[in-house]
Tab-separated table of N, CA and C in Angstrom:
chain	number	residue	atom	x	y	z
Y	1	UNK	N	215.549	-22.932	-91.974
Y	1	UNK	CA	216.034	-22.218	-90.834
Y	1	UNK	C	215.556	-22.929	-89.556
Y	2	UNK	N	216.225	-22.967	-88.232
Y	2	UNK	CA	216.087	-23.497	-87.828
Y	2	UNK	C	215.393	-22.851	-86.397
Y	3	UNK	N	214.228	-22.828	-85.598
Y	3	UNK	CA	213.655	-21.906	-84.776
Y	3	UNK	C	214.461	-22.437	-83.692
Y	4	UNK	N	214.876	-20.958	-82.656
Y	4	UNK	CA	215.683	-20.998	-81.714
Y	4	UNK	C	214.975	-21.782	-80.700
Y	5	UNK	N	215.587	-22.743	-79.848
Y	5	UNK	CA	215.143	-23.419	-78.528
Y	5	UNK	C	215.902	-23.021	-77.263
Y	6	UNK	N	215.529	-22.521	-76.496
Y	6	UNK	CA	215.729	-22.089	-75.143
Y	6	UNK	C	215.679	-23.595	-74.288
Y	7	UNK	N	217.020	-23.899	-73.632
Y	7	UNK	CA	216.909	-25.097	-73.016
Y	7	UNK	C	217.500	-24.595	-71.996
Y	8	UNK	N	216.774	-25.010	-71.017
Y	8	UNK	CA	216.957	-24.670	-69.078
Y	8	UNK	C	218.183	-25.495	-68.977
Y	9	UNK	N	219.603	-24.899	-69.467
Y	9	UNK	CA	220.925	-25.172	-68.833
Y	9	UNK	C	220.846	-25.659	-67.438
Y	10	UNK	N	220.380	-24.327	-66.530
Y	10	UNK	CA	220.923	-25.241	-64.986
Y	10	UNK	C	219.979	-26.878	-64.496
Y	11	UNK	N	218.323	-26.770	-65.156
Y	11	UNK	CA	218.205	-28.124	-64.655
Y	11	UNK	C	219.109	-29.360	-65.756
Y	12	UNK	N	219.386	-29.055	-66.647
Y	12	UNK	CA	220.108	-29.792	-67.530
Y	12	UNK	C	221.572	-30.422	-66.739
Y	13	UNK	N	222.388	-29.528	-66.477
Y	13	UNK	CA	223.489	-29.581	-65.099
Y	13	UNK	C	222.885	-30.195	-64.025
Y	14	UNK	N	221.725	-29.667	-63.491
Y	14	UNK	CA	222.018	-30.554	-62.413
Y	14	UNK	C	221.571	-32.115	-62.282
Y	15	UNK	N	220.656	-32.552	-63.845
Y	15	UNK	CA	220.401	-33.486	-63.991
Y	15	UNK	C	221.686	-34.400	-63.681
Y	16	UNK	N	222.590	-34.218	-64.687
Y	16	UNK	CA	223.802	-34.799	-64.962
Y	16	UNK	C	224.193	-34.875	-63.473
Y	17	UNK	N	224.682	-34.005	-62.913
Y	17	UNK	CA	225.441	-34.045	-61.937
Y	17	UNK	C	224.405	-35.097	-60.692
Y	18	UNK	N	223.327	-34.967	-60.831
Y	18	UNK	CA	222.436	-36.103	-59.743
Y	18	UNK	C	222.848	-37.646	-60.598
Y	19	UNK	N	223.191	-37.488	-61.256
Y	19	UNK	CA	223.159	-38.650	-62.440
Y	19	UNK	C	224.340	-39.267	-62.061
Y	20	UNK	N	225.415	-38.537	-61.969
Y	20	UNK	CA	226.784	-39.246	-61.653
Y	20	UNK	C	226.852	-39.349	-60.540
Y	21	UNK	N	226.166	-38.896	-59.318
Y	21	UNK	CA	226.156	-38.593	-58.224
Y	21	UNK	C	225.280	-40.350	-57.772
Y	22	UNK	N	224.538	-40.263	-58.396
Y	22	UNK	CA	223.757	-41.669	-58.154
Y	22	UNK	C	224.711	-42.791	-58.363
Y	23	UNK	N	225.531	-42.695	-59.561
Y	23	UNK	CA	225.733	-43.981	-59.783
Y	23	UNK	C	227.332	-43.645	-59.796
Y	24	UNK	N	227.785	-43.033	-58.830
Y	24	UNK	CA	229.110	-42.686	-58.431
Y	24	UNK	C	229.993	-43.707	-57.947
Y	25	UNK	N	229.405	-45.173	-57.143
Y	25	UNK	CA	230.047	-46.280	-56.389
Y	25	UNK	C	229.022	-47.496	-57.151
Y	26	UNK	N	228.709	-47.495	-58.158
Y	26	UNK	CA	227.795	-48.924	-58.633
Y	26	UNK	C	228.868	-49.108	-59.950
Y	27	UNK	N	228.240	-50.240	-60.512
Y	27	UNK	CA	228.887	-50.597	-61.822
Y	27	UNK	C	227.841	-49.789	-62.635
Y	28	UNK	N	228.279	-49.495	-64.100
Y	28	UNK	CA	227.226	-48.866	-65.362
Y	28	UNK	C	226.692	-49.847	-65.592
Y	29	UNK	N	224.932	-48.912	-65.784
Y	29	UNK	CA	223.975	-50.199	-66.179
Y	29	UNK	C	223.539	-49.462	-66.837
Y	30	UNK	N	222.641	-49.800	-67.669
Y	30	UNK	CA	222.338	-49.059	-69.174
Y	30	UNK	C	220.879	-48.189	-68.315
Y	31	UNK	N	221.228	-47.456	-67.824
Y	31	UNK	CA	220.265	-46.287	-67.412
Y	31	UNK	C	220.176	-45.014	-68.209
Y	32	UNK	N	218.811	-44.924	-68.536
Y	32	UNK	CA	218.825	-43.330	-69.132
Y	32	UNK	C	217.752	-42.269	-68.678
Y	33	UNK	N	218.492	-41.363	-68.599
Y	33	UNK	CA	217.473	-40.083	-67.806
Y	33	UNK	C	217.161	-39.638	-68.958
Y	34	UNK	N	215.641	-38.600	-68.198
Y	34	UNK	CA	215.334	-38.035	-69.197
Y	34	UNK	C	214.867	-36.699	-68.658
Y	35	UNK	N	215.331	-35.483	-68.743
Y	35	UNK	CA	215.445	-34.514	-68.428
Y	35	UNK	C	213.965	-32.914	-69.414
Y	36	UNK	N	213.121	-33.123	-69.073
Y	36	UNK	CA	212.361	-31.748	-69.677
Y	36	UNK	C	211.847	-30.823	-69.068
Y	37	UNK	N	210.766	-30.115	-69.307
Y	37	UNK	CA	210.551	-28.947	-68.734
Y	37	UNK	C	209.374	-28.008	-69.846
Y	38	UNK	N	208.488	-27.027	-69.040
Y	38	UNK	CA	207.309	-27.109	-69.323
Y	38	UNK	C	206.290	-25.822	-68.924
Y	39	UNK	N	206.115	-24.702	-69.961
Y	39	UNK	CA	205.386	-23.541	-69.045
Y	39	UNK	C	203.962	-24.244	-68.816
Y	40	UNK	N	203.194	-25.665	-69.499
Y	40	UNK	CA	202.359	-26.378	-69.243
Y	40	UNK	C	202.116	-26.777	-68.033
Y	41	UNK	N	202.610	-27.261	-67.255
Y	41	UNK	CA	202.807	-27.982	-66.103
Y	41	UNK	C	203.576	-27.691	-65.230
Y	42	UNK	N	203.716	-26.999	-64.637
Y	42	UNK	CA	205.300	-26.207	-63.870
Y	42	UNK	C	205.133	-27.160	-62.413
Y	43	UNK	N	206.144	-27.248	-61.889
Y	43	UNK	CA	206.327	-27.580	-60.380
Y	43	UNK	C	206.305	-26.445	-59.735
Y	44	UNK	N	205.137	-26.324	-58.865
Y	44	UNK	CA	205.416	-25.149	-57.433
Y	44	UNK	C	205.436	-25.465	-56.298
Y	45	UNK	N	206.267	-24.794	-55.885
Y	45	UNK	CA	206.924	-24.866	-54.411
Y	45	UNK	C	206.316	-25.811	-53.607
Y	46	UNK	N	204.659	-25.372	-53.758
Y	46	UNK	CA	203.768	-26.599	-52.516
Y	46	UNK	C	203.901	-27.725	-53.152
Y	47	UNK	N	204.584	-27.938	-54.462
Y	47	UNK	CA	204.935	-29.371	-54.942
Y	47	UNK	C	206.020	-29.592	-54.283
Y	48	UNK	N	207.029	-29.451	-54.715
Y	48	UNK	CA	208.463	-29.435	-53.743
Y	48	UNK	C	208.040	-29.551	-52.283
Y	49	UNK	N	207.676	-28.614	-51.778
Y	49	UNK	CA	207.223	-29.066	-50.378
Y	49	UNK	C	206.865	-30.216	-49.897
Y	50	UNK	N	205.483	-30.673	-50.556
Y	50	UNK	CA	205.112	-31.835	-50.686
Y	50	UNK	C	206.202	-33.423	-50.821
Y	51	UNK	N	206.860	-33.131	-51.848
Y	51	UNK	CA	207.544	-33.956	-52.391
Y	51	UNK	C	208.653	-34.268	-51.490
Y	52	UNK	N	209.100	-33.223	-50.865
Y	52	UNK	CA	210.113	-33.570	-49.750
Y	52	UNK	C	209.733	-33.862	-48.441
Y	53	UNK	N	208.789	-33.494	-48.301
Y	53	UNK	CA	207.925	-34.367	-46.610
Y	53	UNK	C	207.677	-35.601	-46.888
Y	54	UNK	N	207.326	-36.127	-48.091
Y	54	UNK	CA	206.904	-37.332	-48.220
Y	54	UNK	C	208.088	-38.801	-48.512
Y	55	UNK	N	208.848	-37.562	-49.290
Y	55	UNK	CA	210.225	-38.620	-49.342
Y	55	UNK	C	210.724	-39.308	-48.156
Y	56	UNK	N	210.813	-38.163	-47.357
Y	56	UNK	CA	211.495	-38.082	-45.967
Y	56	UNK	C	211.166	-38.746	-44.646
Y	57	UNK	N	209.850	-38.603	-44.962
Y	57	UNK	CA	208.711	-39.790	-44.183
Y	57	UNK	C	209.025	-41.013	-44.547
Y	58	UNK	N	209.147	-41.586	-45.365
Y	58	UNK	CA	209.856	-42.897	-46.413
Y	58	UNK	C	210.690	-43.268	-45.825
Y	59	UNK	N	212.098	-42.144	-46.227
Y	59	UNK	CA	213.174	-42.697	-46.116
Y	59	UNK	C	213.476	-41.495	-44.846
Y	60	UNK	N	213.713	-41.758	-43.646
Y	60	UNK	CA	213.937	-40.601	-42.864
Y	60	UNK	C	215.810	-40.555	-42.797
Y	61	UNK	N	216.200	-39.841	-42.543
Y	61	UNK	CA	217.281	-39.518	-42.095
Y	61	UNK	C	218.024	-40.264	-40.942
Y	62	UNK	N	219.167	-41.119	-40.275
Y	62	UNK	CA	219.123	-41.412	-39.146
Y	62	UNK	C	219.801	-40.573	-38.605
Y	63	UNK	N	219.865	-39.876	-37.388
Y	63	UNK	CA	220.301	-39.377	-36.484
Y	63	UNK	C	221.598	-40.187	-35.644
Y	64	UNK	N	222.267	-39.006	-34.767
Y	64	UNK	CA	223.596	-39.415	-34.064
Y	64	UNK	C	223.252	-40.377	-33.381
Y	65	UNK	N	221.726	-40.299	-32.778
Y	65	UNK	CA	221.408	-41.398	-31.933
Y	65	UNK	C	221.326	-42.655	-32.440
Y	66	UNK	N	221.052	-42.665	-33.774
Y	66	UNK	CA	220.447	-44.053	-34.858
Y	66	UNK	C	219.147	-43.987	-34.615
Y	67	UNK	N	218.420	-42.951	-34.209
Y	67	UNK	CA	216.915	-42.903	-34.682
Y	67	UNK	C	216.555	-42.014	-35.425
Y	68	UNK	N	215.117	-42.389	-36.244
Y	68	UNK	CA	214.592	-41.616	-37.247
Y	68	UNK	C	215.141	-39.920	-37.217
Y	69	UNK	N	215.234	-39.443	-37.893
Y	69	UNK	CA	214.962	-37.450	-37.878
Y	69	UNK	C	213.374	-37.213	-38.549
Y	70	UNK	N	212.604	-36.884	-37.302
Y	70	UNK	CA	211.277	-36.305	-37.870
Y	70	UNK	C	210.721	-35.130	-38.115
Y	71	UNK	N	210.459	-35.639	-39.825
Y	71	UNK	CA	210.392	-33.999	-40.520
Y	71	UNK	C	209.058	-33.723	-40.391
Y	72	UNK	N	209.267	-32.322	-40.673
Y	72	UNK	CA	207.928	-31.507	-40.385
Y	72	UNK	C	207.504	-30.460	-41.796
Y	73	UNK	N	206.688	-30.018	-42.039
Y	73	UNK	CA	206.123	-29.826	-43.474
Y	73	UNK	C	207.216	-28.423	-43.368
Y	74	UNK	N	207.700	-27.970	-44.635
Y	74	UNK	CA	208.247	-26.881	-44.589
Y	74	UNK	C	207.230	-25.440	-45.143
Y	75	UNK	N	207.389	-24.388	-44.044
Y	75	UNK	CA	206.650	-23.085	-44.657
Y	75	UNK	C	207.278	-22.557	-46.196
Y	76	UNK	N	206.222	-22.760	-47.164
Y	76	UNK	CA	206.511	-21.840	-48.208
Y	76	UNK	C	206.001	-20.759	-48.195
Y	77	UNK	N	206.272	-19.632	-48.761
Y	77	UNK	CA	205.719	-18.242	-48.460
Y	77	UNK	C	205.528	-17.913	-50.259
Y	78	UNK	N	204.174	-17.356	-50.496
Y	78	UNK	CA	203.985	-16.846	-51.798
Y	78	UNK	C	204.489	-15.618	-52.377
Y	79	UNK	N	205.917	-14.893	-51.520
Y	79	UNK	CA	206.704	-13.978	-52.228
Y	79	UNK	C	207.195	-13.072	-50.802
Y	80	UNK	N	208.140	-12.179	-51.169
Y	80	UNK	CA	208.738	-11.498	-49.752
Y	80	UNK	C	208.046	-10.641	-49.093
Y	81	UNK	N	206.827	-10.047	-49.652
Y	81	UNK	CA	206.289	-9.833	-48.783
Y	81	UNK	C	205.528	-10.463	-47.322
Y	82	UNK	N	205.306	-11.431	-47.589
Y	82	UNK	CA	204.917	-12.657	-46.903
Y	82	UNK	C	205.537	-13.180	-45.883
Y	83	UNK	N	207.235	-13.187	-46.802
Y	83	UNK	CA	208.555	-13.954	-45.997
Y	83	UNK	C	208.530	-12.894	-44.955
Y	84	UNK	N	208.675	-11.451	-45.696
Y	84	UNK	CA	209.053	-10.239	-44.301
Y	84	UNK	C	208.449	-10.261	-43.291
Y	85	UNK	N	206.826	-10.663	-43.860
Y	85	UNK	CA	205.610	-10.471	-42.550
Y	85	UNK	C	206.511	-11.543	-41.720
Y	86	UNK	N	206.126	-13.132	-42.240
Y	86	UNK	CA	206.360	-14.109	-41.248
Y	86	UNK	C	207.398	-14.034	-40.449
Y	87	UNK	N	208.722	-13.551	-41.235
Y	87	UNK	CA	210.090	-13.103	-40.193
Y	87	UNK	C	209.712	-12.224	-39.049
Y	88	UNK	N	209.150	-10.881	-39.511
Y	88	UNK	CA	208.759	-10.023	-38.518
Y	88	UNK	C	208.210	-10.979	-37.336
Y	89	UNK	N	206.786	-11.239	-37.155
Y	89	UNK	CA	205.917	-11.987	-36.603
Y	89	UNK	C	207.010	-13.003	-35.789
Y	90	UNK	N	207.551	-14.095	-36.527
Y	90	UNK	CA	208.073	-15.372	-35.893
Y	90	UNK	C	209.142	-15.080	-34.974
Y	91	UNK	N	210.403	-14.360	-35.355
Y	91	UNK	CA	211.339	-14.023	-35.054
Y	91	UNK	C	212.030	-12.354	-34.322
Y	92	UNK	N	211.094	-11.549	-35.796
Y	92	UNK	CA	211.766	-10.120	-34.872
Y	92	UNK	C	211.055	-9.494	-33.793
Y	93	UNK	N	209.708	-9.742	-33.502
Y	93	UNK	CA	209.247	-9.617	-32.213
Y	93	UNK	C	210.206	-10.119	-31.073
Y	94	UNK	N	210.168	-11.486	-31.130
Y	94	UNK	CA	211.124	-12.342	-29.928
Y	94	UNK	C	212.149	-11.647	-29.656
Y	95	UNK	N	212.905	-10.922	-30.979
Y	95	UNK	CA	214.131	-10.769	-30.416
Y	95	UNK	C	213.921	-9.646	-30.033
Y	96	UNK	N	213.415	-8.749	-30.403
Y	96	UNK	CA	212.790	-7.086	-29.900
Y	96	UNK	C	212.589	-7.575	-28.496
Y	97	UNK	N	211.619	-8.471	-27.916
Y	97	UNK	CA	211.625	-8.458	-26.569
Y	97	UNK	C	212.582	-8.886	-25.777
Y	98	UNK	N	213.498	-9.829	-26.266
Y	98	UNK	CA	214.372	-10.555	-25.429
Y	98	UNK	C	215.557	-9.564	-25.078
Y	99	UNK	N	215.391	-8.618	-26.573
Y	99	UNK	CA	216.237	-7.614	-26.690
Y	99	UNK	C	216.242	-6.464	-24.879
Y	100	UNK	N	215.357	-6.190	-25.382
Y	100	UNK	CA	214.994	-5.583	-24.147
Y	100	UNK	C	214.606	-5.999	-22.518
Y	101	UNK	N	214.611	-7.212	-22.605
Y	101	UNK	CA	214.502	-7.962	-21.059
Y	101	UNK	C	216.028	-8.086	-20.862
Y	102	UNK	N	217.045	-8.294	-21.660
Y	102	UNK	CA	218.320	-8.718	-21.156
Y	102	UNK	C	218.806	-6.758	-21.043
Y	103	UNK	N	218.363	-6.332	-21.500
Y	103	UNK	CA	218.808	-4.563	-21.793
Y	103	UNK	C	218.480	-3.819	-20.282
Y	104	UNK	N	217.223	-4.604	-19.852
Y	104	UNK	CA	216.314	-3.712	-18.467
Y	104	UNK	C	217.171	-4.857	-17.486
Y	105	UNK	N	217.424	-5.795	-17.649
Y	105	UNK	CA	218.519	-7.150	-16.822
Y	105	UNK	C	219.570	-6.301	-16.461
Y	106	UNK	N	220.565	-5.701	-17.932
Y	106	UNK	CA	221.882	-5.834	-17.659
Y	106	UNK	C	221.569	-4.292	-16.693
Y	107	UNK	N	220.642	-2.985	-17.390
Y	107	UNK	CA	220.361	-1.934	-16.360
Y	107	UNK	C	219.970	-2.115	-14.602
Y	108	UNK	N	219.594	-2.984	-14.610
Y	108	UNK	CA	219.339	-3.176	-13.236
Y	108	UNK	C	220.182	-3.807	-12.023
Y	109	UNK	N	221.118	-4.781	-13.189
Y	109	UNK	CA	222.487	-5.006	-12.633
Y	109	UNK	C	223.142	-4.238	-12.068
Y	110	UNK	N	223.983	-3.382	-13.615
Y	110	UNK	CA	225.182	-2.362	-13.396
Y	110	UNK	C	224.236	-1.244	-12.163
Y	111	UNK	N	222.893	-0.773	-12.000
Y	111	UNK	CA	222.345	0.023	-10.989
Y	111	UNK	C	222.840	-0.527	-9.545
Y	112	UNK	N	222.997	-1.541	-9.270
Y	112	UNK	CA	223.029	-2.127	-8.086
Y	112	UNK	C	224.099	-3.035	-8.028
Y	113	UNK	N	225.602	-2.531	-8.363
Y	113	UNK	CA	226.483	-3.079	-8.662
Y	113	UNK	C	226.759	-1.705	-7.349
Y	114	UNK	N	227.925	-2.776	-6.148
Y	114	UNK	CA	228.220	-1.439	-5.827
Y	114	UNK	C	230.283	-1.236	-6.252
Y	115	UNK	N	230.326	-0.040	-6.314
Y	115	UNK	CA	231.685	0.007	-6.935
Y	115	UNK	C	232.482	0.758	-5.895
């Protein structure tokens, strides 16, 4: 009998698809990927993170101008509670206030608007 194996379909797909994607405009050269996976060793996020600041530093991006694009480390957050805080904090404050400076703006306008 044969014991069931659970194989991670989507990185399997997207192997392939980076695969043809690479060698989409070259001639075939006897290249072979090798695709696994691992509750041993897992990749986390501050890996990914990592891994993409450093690429990017390497090889940067060029810009409309034809100069570098300089990247900056990306925030990972250790679950939504975290994400909610940092949104709150980063973003919904700002807009709460801006909210209300353009709100006491447009009131002070239409007050002294004469009609």
């Amino acid at each position: 009998m044969i014991d069931s194996v659970q194989i991670p379909a989507d990185m399997v797909v997207n192997a392939i698809v980076v695969a043809m994607v690479a060698h989409a405009n070259r001639p075939f050269d006897d290249a072979i990927y090798q695709v696994g996976s691992s509750v041993r060793n897992p990749v986390r996020y501050t890996n990914l993170q990592d891994f993409g600041f450093d690429y990017f530093t390497k090889k940067p991006w060029i810009g409309k101008d034809g100069k570098p694009v300089k990247v900056g480390r990306v925030k990972v957050l250790s679950s939504m509670a975290n994400f909610h805080g940092y949104m709150a904090i980063r973003y919904l404050l700002l807009l709460k206030v801006c909210s209300r400076s353009q709100n006491h703006s447009y009131e002070t306008w239409t007050s002294l608007r004469v009609n």
